Amino acid sequence: VVAEAMKDIMDEPSSSLEPREVETLFGVIRRLHERDVAVLYVSHRLEELYQICDTVTVLRDGQVVHSGPLNEISRLELVATMLGRELNTEERTAFTGEHSSTGRTVLRATGLRRRALLGGVDLSVRPGEVVGLGGLLGSGRSETMKALVGLQPLDAGELEVDGRPVRRGSVSSAIRAGLALVPEDRKAEGIIPHLSVRENIVLAALPRLSVAGMVSLRKQRELVEVFMRRLRIKAASPEQKVSELSGGNQQKVMLARWLAMSPKVLLVDEPTRGIDVGAKAEVQALVDELAEQGLGIVMVSSDLEELVEGATKVVVLRDGTSVAELTGDQVSVDGVMAVIAHDR
């Protein structure tokens, strides 16, 4: 039965396995290989590929961009191919703000662990600092962001905001502490499409706007007006359905919702995904502006150039574990790729 299954595709078979179980799996694959059974193995974990695979095919944006013997391509070259980058590039951090972060730490996460997802993530953020989370798809970037705000259950780890502990696994505790997340998939996890721009913006702030359980429409409109003007949200009116806005303006509505809560740390996961070039520049400028105003920011982006240009520090994740913290001149496309590829 196992042999029959192995003739087909194994798609991320080790994603939910412990290290001991992975070794057992590899033993089975090697025995099948000796019996001339063909195995098509899909994985984002580079060390697994180099342990058990003979050839590698890289797909990017639905197209084959490389195929050949695995022993003829280095890990760094493989990562560059996966990300669509050239080696020896000269990109360096080009953060546009002139601000500097303060000495105190506003967010500290230590040893965040979740079986098969996070193996130990350490992260610290200071006011005015933009910390990028780098890594390949499946490295634990989004899982880390969700864990910070209580959306991802944790088996272990400590979380502090302004030196005060935050109960892990509790969304309400994270919000009260001053953490806010703009999720990766704004349509599935962010906006409520059938509600208006106003309703989407004030959603999280309703308890603050209510008196004896009654919410003032006037206070809602005043709050919405402030953030529509501040974030330059383009809509026919605050009562227009948010689903009718462009992707960039929907993203600004998400930002407005959490900025209305006066957070201490803003977590933005793929903030420019699915929006046009002009809106992308506006969102990037907003992140920069918020950092200049002293907000601590953690940012995830699959676009390495965007990540290094927007971050003052980059924490690189690999297999759910933070493996390096890059600062200063280390913050570069090549620097991040080298860590991902184990070359640093």
mmCIF file of C-alpha atoms in Angstrom, residues 137 141-143 145-146 181-190 251 254 267-274 300-302:
data_model
loop_
_atom_site.group_PDB
_atom_site.id
_atom_site.type_symbol
_atom_site.label_atom_id
_atom_site.label_comp_id
_atom_site.label_asym_id
_atom_site.label_seq_id
_atom_site.Cartn_x
_atom_site.Cartn_y
_atom_site.Cartn_z
ATOM 1 C CA LEU A 137 6.894 30.404 1.799
ATOM 2 C CA ARG A 141 6.246 34.192 8.749
ATOM 3 C CA SER A 142 2.437 34.431 8.784
ATOM 4 C CA GLU A 143 2.208 31.900 11.618
ATOM 5 C CA MET A 145 2.340 37.205 12.971
ATOM 6 C CA LYS A 146 -0.829 35.358 13.983
ATOM 7 C CA LEU A 181 -2.576 42.807 12.706
ATOM 8 C CA VAL A 182 -3.356 43.666 9.087
ATOM 9 C CA PRO A 183 -3.642 40.095 7.696
ATOM 10 C CA GLU A 184 -2.174 38.655 4.514
ATOM 11 C CA ASP A 185 -5.535 37.888 2.888
ATOM 12 C CA ARG A 186 -7.547 41.070 3.353
ATOM 13 C CA LYS A 187 -10.601 39.686 1.515
ATOM 14 C CA ALA A 188 -10.894 36.439 3.503
ATOM 15 C CA GLU A 189 -9.561 37.612 6.871
ATOM 16 C CA GLY A 190 -9.805 41.398 6.828
ATOM 17 C CA GLN A 251 -5.876 47.914 2.322
ATOM 18 C CA MET A 254 -7.742 47.805 7.045
ATOM 19 C CA LEU A 267 1.864 43.934 12.216
ATOM 20 C CA VAL A 268 1.430 44.087 8.438
ATOM 21 C CA ASP A 269 1.460 40.832 6.462
ATOM 22 C CA GLU A 270 2.032 41.295 2.709
ATOM 23 C CA PRO A 271 0.753 44.908 2.788
ATOM 24 C CA THR A 272 1.131 45.503 -0.972
ATOM 25 C CA ARG A 273 -0.046 42.157 -2.341
ATOM 26 C CA GLY A 274 -2.724 42.443 -5.016
ATOM 27 C CA VAL A 300 6.145 40.428 6.079
ATOM 28 C CA SER A 301 6.724 40.627 2.336
ATOM 29 C CA SER A 302 7.471 37.944 -0.247
#
